[in-house]
Amino acid sequence: QVQLVESGGGVVQPGRSLRLSCAASGFTFSKYGMYWVRQAPGKGLEWVAVIWYDGNKKYCADSVMGRFTVSRDNSKNALYLQMDSLRAEDTAVYYCATWFYPSSWGPDYWGQGTRVTVSS
Amino acid sequence: QSVLTQPPSVSAAPGQRVTISCSGSSSNLGSNSVSWYQQLPGTAPKLLIYENNKRPSGIPDRFSGSKSGTSATLGITGLQTGDEADYYCGTWDSSLSYVFGTGTKVTVL
């Protein structure tokens, strides 16, 4: 079955960088698009980024454009989120998710998340 | 920041039925299908419904979805205490972004 495990979260100072990883297993990773979604403490879900199965298309939310970069390594079954110039408002649990059902066009199966805290 | 509007909360007694609405616009729900997610306290979201009314394997038929125009609805019948959770709708927007609803907390009385 689909398994997604995020890592790389932690406490970081404003303006610094962090790289999140998502290890995928249980499905053919190279055939599926992938998402990053975040959830600030006590808040709702916020889409962060999506990357197509082959990495040729990527889109990011306006709130992270120019600061966050999504990428993937299909040879390693891994998804990444490079987060630069972090701000306090980036504090959240970050989830990776797979776009498993082609007709959904959305995040279908989710990992358990990794917490990022931006604080001085 | 959410462009999809949901009621903040709904409640009903065990065994009853609840519905959750999701209202959008022509740029999102009006032209794309909707998914619904359940988030139990302290856990990751889980897909309940995709492409308006399809249930992934393992999701009971107590959960159903529909969409008409720029609105969508999630229905839960035979409400159970284990259904207490936050529920979100989600869909693509023409701005090349994925948008979520504001979220609805379901309480079983």
mmCIF file of N, CA and C in Angstrom, chain B residues 37-87:
data_model
loop_
_atom_site.group_PDB
_atom_site.id
_atom_site.type_symbol
_atom_site.label_atom_id
_atom_site.label_comp_id
_atom_site.label_asym_id
_atom_site.label_seq_id
_atom_site.Cartn_x
_atom_site.Cartn_y
_atom_site.Cartn_z
ATOM 1 N N TYR B 37 -11.911 15.418 2.259
ATOM 2 C CA TYR B 37 -10.925 14.835 3.158
ATOM 3 C C TYR B 37 -11.461 14.855 4.591
ATOM 4 N N GLN B 38 -11.103 13.824 5.329
ATOM 5 C CA GLN B 38 -11.429 13.744 6.750
ATOM 6 C C GLN B 38 -10.135 13.835 7.544
ATOM 7 N N GLN B 39 -10.109 14.696 8.556
ATOM 8 C CA GLN B 39 -8.935 14.789 9.414
ATOM 9 C C GLN B 39 -9.358 14.541 10.861
ATOM 10 N N LEU B 40 -9.072 13.352 11.345
ATOM 11 C CA LEU B 40 -9.329 13.038 12.744
ATOM 12 C C LEU B 40 -8.342 13.807 13.608
ATOM 13 N N PRO B 41 -8.686 14.085 14.858
ATOM 14 C CA PRO B 41 -7.803 14.873 15.727
ATOM 15 C C PRO B 41 -6.390 14.307 15.794
ATOM 16 N N GLY B 42 -5.417 15.167 15.527
ATOM 17 C CA GLY B 42 -4.021 14.791 15.656
ATOM 18 C C GLY B 42 -3.482 13.892 14.562
ATOM 19 N N THR B 43 -4.236 13.721 13.481
ATOM 20 C CA THR B 43 -3.774 12.832 12.403
ATOM 21 C C THR B 43 -3.727 13.574 11.069
ATOM 22 N N ALA B 44 -3.161 12.909 10.071
ATOM 23 C CA ALA B 44 -3.094 13.474 8.735
ATOM 24 C C ALA B 44 -4.455 13.368 8.050
ATOM 25 N N PRO B 45 -4.718 14.237 7.099
ATOM 26 C CA PRO B 45 -5.962 14.133 6.328
ATOM 27 C C PRO B 45 -6.036 12.804 5.576
ATOM 28 N N LYS B 46 -7.269 12.378 5.342
ATOM 29 C CA LYS B 46 -7.525 11.121 4.640
ATOM 30 C C LYS B 46 -8.558 11.386 3.564
ATOM 31 N N LEU B 47 -8.317 10.852 2.369
ATOM 32 C CA LEU B 47 -9.243 11.044 1.255
ATOM 33 C C LEU B 47 -10.503 10.232 1.470
ATOM 34 N N LEU B 48 -11.651 10.903 1.374
ATOM 35 C CA LEU B 48 -12.950 10.240 1.493
ATOM 36 C C LEU B 48 -13.642 10.087 0.141
ATOM 37 N N ILE B 49 -13.577 11.159 -0.647
ATOM 38 C CA ILE B 49 -14.285 11.225 -1.919
ATOM 39 C C ILE B 49 -13.377 11.917 -2.932
ATOM 40 N N TYR B 50 -13.345 11.409 -4.159
ATOM 41 C CA TYR B 50 -12.661 12.113 -5.234
ATOM 42 C C TYR B 50 -13.559 12.130 -6.466
ATOM 43 N N GLU B 51 -13.254 12.984 -7.395
ATOM 44 C CA GLU B 51 -14.047 13.161 -8.620
ATOM 45 C C GLU B 51 -15.532 13.255 -8.286
ATOM 46 N N ASN B 52 -15.846 14.074 -7.323
ATOM 47 C CA ASN B 52 -17.219 14.432 -6.903
ATOM 48 C C ASN B 52 -17.929 13.372 -6.067
ATOM 49 N N ASN B 53 -17.829 12.119 -6.473
ATOM 50 C CA ASN B 53 -18.672 11.114 -5.810
ATOM 51 C C ASN B 53 -18.044 9.725 -5.750
ATOM 52 N N LYS B 54 -16.762 9.610 -6.040
ATOM 53 C CA LYS B 54 -16.102 8.294 -6.008
ATOM 54 C C LYS B 54 -15.429 8.074 -4.654
ATOM 55 N N ARG B 55 -15.590 6.871 -4.138
ATOM 56 C CA ARG B 55 -14.972 6.524 -2.869
ATOM 57 C C ARG B 55 -13.781 5.602 -3.089
ATOM 58 N N PRO B 56 -12.629 5.955 -2.491
ATOM 59 C CA PRO B 56 -11.486 5.024 -2.561
ATOM 60 C C PRO B 56 -11.842 3.726 -1.835
ATOM 61 N N SER B 57 -11.083 2.707 -2.162
ATOM 62 C CA SER B 57 -11.278 1.428 -1.501
ATOM 63 C C SER B 57 -11.145 1.590 0.019
ATOM 64 N N GLY B 58 -12.092 0.986 0.752
ATOM 65 C CA GLY B 58 -12.030 1.035 2.208
ATOM 66 C C GLY B 58 -12.864 2.135 2.837
ATOM 67 N N ILE B 59 -13.368 3.047 2.029
ATOM 68 C CA ILE B 59 -14.234 4.105 2.557
ATOM 69 C C ILE B 59 -15.682 3.598 2.530
ATOM 70 N N PRO B 60 -16.344 3.578 3.673
ATOM 71 C CA PRO B 60 -17.716 3.031 3.713
ATOM 72 C C PRO B 60 -18.689 3.878 2.921
ATOM 73 N N ASP B 61 -19.763 3.226 2.459
ATOM 74 C CA ASP B 61 -20.746 3.938 1.638
ATOM 75 C C ASP B 61 -21.630 4.867 2.467
ATOM 76 N N ARG B 62 -21.342 4.991 3.758
ATOM 77 C CA ARG B 62 -22.025 6.006 4.569
ATOM 78 C C ARG B 62 -21.616 7.418 4.135
ATOM 79 N N PHE B 63 -20.460 7.478 3.455
ATOM 80 C CA PHE B 63 -19.957 8.754 2.953
ATOM 81 C C PHE B 63 -20.305 8.872 1.471
ATOM 82 N N SER B 64 -20.888 10.021 1.109
ATOM 83 C CA SER B 64 -21.254 10.233 -0.287
ATOM 84 C C SER B 64 -20.979 11.680 -0.662
ATOM 85 N N GLY B 65 -20.789 11.894 -1.967
ATOM 86 C CA GLY B 65 -20.513 13.242 -2.431
ATOM 87 C C GLY B 65 -21.300 13.569 -3.673
ATOM 88 N N SER B 66 -21.549 14.863 -3.856
ATOM 89 C CA SER B 66 -22.223 15.334 -5.058
ATOM 90 C C SER B 66 -21.724 16.734 -5.374
ATOM 91 N N LYS B 67 -21.937 17.131 -6.617
ATOM 92 C CA LYS B 67 -21.547 18.480 -7.037
ATOM 93 C C LYS B 67 -22.539 18.996 -8.052
ATOM 94 N N SER B 68 -22.857 20.268 -7.936
ATOM 95 C CA SER B 68 -23.741 20.911 -8.896
ATOM 96 C C SER B 68 -23.284 22.345 -9.082
ATOM 97 N N GLY B 69 -22.887 22.665 -10.301
ATOM 98 C CA GLY B 69 -22.433 24.019 -10.576
ATOM 99 C C GLY B 69 -21.203 24.383 -9.765
ATOM 100 N N THR B 70 -21.310 25.416 -8.953
ATOM 101 C CA THR B 70 -20.176 25.890 -8.161
ATOM 102 C C THR B 70 -20.281 25.471 -6.696
ATOM 103 N N SER B 71 -21.081 24.449 -6.428
ATOM 104 C CA SER B 71 -21.216 23.959 -5.053
ATOM 105 C C SER B 71 -21.101 22.449 -4.998
ATOM 106 N N ALA B 72 -20.643 21.961 -3.868
ATOM 107 C CA ALA B 72 -20.525 20.527 -3.644
ATOM 108 C C ALA B 72 -21.009 20.205 -2.241
ATOM 109 N N THR B 73 -21.370 18.941 -2.061
ATOM 110 C CA THR B 73 -21.902 18.512 -0.766
ATOM 111 C C THR B 73 -21.347 17.154 -0.388
ATOM 112 N N LEU B 74 -20.952 17.036 0.866
ATOM 113 C CA LEU B 74 -20.556 15.751 1.444
ATOM 114 C C LEU B 74 -21.669 15.318 2.392
ATOM 115 N N GLY B 75 -22.098 14.073 2.261
ATOM 116 C CA GLY B 75 -23.114 13.541 3.152
ATOM 117 C C GLY B 75 -22.549 12.396 3.979
ATOM 118 N N ILE B 76 -22.924 12.366 5.234
ATOM 119 C CA ILE B 76 -22.531 11.266 6.121
ATOM 120 C C ILE B 76 -23.808 10.728 6.760
ATOM 121 N N THR B 77 -24.100 9.475 6.505
ATOM 122 C CA THR B 77 -25.280 8.848 7.106
ATOM 123 C C THR B 77 -24.844 7.907 8.224
ATOM 124 N N GLY B 78 -25.793 7.536 9.087
ATOM 125 C CA GLY B 78 -25.480 6.639 10.193
ATOM 126 C C GLY B 78 -24.324 7.156 11.020
ATOM 127 N N LEU B 79 -24.396 8.418 11.416
ATOM 128 C CA LEU B 79 -23.297 9.101 12.089
ATOM 129 C C LEU B 79 -22.794 8.315 13.300
ATOM 130 N N GLN B 80 -21.467 8.210 13.411
ATOM 131 C CA GLN B 80 -20.836 7.488 14.511
ATOM 132 C C GLN B 80 -19.907 8.427 15.273
ATOM 133 N N THR B 81 -19.614 8.077 16.512
ATOM 134 C CA THR B 81 -18.710 8.922 17.301
ATOM 135 C C THR B 81 -17.339 9.006 16.634
ATOM 136 N N GLY B 82 -16.949 7.958 15.931
ATOM 137 C CA GLY B 82 -15.667 7.965 15.238
ATOM 138 C C GLY B 82 -15.617 8.889 14.041
ATOM 139 N N ASP B 83 -16.759 9.478 13.683
ATOM 140 C CA ASP B 83 -16.802 10.420 12.566
ATOM 141 C C ASP B 83 -16.489 11.839 13.018
ATOM 142 N N GLU B 84 -16.333 12.043 14.328
ATOM 143 C CA GLU B 84 -15.989 13.384 14.816
ATOM 144 C C GLU B 84 -14.608 13.766 14.281
ATOM 145 N N ALA B 85 -14.584 14.803 13.468
ATOM 146 C CA ALA B 85 -13.354 15.176 12.771
ATOM 147 C C ALA B 85 -13.586 16.501 12.056
ATOM 148 N N ASP B 86 -12.511 16.997 11.449
ATOM 149 C CA ASP B 86 -12.613 18.141 10.545
ATOM 150 C C ASP B 86 -12.684 17.610 9.125
ATOM 151 N N TYR B 87 -13.524 18.226 8.322
ATOM 152 C CA TYR B 87 -13.715 17.801 6.934
ATOM 153 C C TYR B 87 -13.414 18.979 6.011
#
